[in-house]
Coordinates of C-alpha atoms in Angstrom, one line a residue:
X1 CA 16.1 4.9 15.0
X2 CA 14.0 5.2 17.9
X3 CA 10.1 5.2 17.8
X4 CA 10.5 8.9 19.0
X5 CA 12.3 9.5 15.9
X6 CA 9.7 8.1 13.5
X7 CA 7.0 10.0 15.7
X8 CA 8.3 13.0 15.2
X9 CA 8.8 13.3 11.3
X10 CA 6.4 12.9 8.1
X11 CA 7.0 9.4 6.6
X12 CA 7.9 9.5 2.8
X13 CA 5.6 7.5 0.7
X14 CA 5.2 6.3 -3.1
X15 CA 1.7 5.2 -4.2
X16 CA 1.1 3.1 -7.1
X17 CA -2.2 2.9 -8.5
X18 CA -2.4 -0.8 -11.1
X19 CA -5.1 -0.7 -13.4
X20 CA -5.5 -1.2 -17.5
X21 CA -8.6 1.3 -17.5
X22 CA -8.2 4.1 -15.2
X23 CA -6.5 7.2 -16.1
X24 CA -4.8 10.0 -14.1
X25 CA -8.2 12.1 -14.1
X26 CA -10.1 8.7 -13.3
X27 CA -7.8 7.6 -10.3
X28 CA -9.8 8.0 -7.6
X29 CA -8.5 5.2 -5.6
X30 CA -4.8 6.9 -5.8
X31 CA -6.2 10.3 -4.9
X32 CA -7.8 8.9 -2.0
X33 CA -4.5 7.3 -0.6
X34 CA -2.7 10.5 -1.2
X35 CA -5.3 12.8 -0.1
X36 CA -5.8 10.5 3.4
X37 CA -1.4 10.4 3.7
X38 CA -1.1 14.1 3.5
X39 CA -4.1 14.7 5.7
X40 CA -1.9 12.6 8.6
X41 CA 0.9 15.0 7.7
X42 CA 2.8 12.5 5.6
X43 CA 4.8 13.0 2.2
X44 CA 3.8 11.6 -0.9
X45 CA 7.3 11.4 -2.8
X46 CA 6.5 9.6 -5.7
X47 CA 3.4 8.4 -7.7
X48 CA 2.6 6.6 -11.0
X49 CA -0.2 5.0 -12.8
X50 CA 0.7 1.5 -14.1
X51 CA -0.9 -1.1 -16.3
X52 CA -1.6 -4.5 -15.1
X53 CA 1.5 -5.7 -16.0
X54 CA 3.6 -7.9 -13.2
X55 CA 6.9 -7.1 -14.4
X56 CA 6.5 -3.4 -14.8
X57 CA 5.2 -2.7 -11.4
X58 CA 8.2 -5.2 -9.9
X59 CA 10.8 -3.2 -12.4
X60 CA 9.2 0.3 -10.5
X61 CA 8.8 -1.4 -7.1
X62 CA 12.9 -2.0 -7.2
X63 CA 13.8 1.2 -8.5
X64 CA 11.8 3.1 -5.8
X65 CA 12.8 0.7 -2.8
X66 CA 16.5 1.9 -4.2
X67 CA 16.6 4.6 -5.0
X68 CA 13.9 7.2 -3.4
X69 CA 14.8 6.8 0.4
X70 CA 10.5 5.3 1.1
X71 CA 9.5 4.7 3.8
X72 CA 6.0 2.7 2.2
X73 CA 4.8 2.4 -1.0
X74 CA 0.8 2.0 -1.0
X75 CA -0.8 0.3 -4.3
X76 CA -4.1 0.3 -5.2
X77 CA -5.7 -2.0 -7.6
X78 CA -5.1 -5.3 -9.5
X79 CA -5.9 -7.2 -6.2
X80 CA -8.6 -9.6 -7.0
X81 CA -8.9 -12.6 -8.7
X82 CA -9.4 -11.5 -12.8
X83 CA -6.6 -12.9 -14.9
X84 CA -5.5 -9.4 -15.5
X85 CA -5.1 -8.9 -11.4
X86 CA -1.4 -9.4 -10.8
X87 CA -0.4 -7.1 -8.3
X88 CA -0.2 -9.4 -5.3
X89 CA 1.8 -11.6 -7.6
X90 CA 4.3 -8.8 -8.0
X91 CA 4.1 -7.4 -4.6
X92 CA 4.8 -11.5 -3.3
X93 CA 8.0 -11.5 -5.8
X94 CA 9.6 -8.9 -3.9
X95 CA 9.1 -9.1 -0.4
X96 CA 11.1 -10.6 2.0
X97 CA 8.6 -10.8 5.1
X98 CA 4.8 -10.8 4.4
X99 CA 2.7 -9.1 7.2
X100 CA -0.1 -11.9 7.0
X101 CA -2.3 -9.7 9.7
X102 CA -3.0 -6.9 7.2
X103 CA -4.8 -9.1 4.9
X104 CA -6.4 -11.0 7.3
X105 CA -7.7 -8.0 9.3
X106 CA -8.4 -5.8 5.7
X107 CA -10.9 -8.9 4.7
X108 CA -12.5 -9.1 7.9
X109 CA -13.4 -5.4 8.1
X110 CA -14.4 -5.7 4.2
X111 CA -16.6 -8.1 5.4
X112 CA -18.2 -6.8 8.5
X113 CA -18.2 -3.2 7.6
X114 CA -18.4 -2.5 3.7
X115 CA -18.9 -5.1 1.4
X116 CA -20.4 -7.9 2.9
X117 CA -19.3 -11.7 1.5
X118 CA -17.5 -10.5 -1.7
X119 CA -14.3 -9.7 0.6
X120 CA -13.7 -13.2 -0.2
X121 CA -11.9 -12.3 -3.3
X122 CA -10.0 -9.6 -1.6
X123 CA -6.3 -10.7 -1.5
X124 CA -4.8 -7.2 0.1
X125 CA -1.1 -8.3 1.0
X126 CA 1.5 -6.0 3.0
X127 CA 5.2 -7.2 3.4
X128 CA 8.6 -5.6 3.6
X129 CA 11.3 -5.0 0.7
X130 CA 14.6 -3.8 1.4
X131 CA 13.1 -2.1 4.7
X132 CA 10.4 -0.7 3.0
X133 CA 6.8 -1.1 4.0
X134 CA 4.5 -2.2 1.0
X135 CA 0.9 -2.6 1.2
X136 CA -1.3 -3.5 -1.7
X137 CA -5.0 -2.5 -1.5
X138 CA -7.7 -2.7 -3.9
X139 CA -8.7 0.1 -6.4
X140 CA -12.2 1.3 -4.9
X141 CA -12.5 4.3 -2.7
X142 CA -14.3 2.2 0.0
X143 CA -11.3 -0.6 -0.1
X144 CA -8.6 2.3 0.0
X145 CA -11.0 4.4 2.4
X146 CA -10.9 1.6 4.6
X147 CA -7.4 0.4 4.6
X148 CA -6.1 3.8 5.1
X149 CA -8.2 4.8 7.8
X150 CA -8.5 1.6 10.1
X151 CA -5.3 0.0 9.1
X152 CA -2.6 1.6 7.6
X153 CA -2.2 5.0 8.9
X154 CA -3.3 3.9 12.6
X155 CA 0.1 1.4 12.6
X156 CA 2.7 2.6 9.7
X157 CA 5.0 4.7 12.3
X158 CA 5.3 2.2 14.6
X159 CA 5.6 -0.1 11.5
X160 CA 8.5 2.0 10.4
X161 CA 10.2 1.7 13.6
X162 CA 9.7 -2.1 13.9
X163 CA 11.3 -2.6 10.0
X164 CA 14.4 0.0 11.2
X165 CA 15.2 -1.4 14.8

């Protein structure tokens, strides 16, 4: 697949919100991912809201990777340091290659442009599993907006090309 072929088509995405407290009606972080992705002409093929349960999260990600023909999965929520925050551990269990720059730059931008020293507790991560990109963002609208606009959307097509070349 050439970069031109990737650039000429919308990407196909899955969106997972990880939260014990949010509902479909209150999932502003997931709504923001979908809104920004679709505004950038991508297709959100599947979306779900899951509790902070690593096994369920791993099961859904593995199923989507196997059967949904996605270019990327974007997760929001469960990335902090609370005992129930298990998104990073679940993502870490399935990725084959981590993209460390994503978390590093996300924390830097969070520090300088959004939440200051609170960025210290962010564990945002990205990686690749079976040629599918996986991005895990915190659940706040500010964090999702920052991650999508400054990192994911500007680079996602290039990353899809790199993963598939």
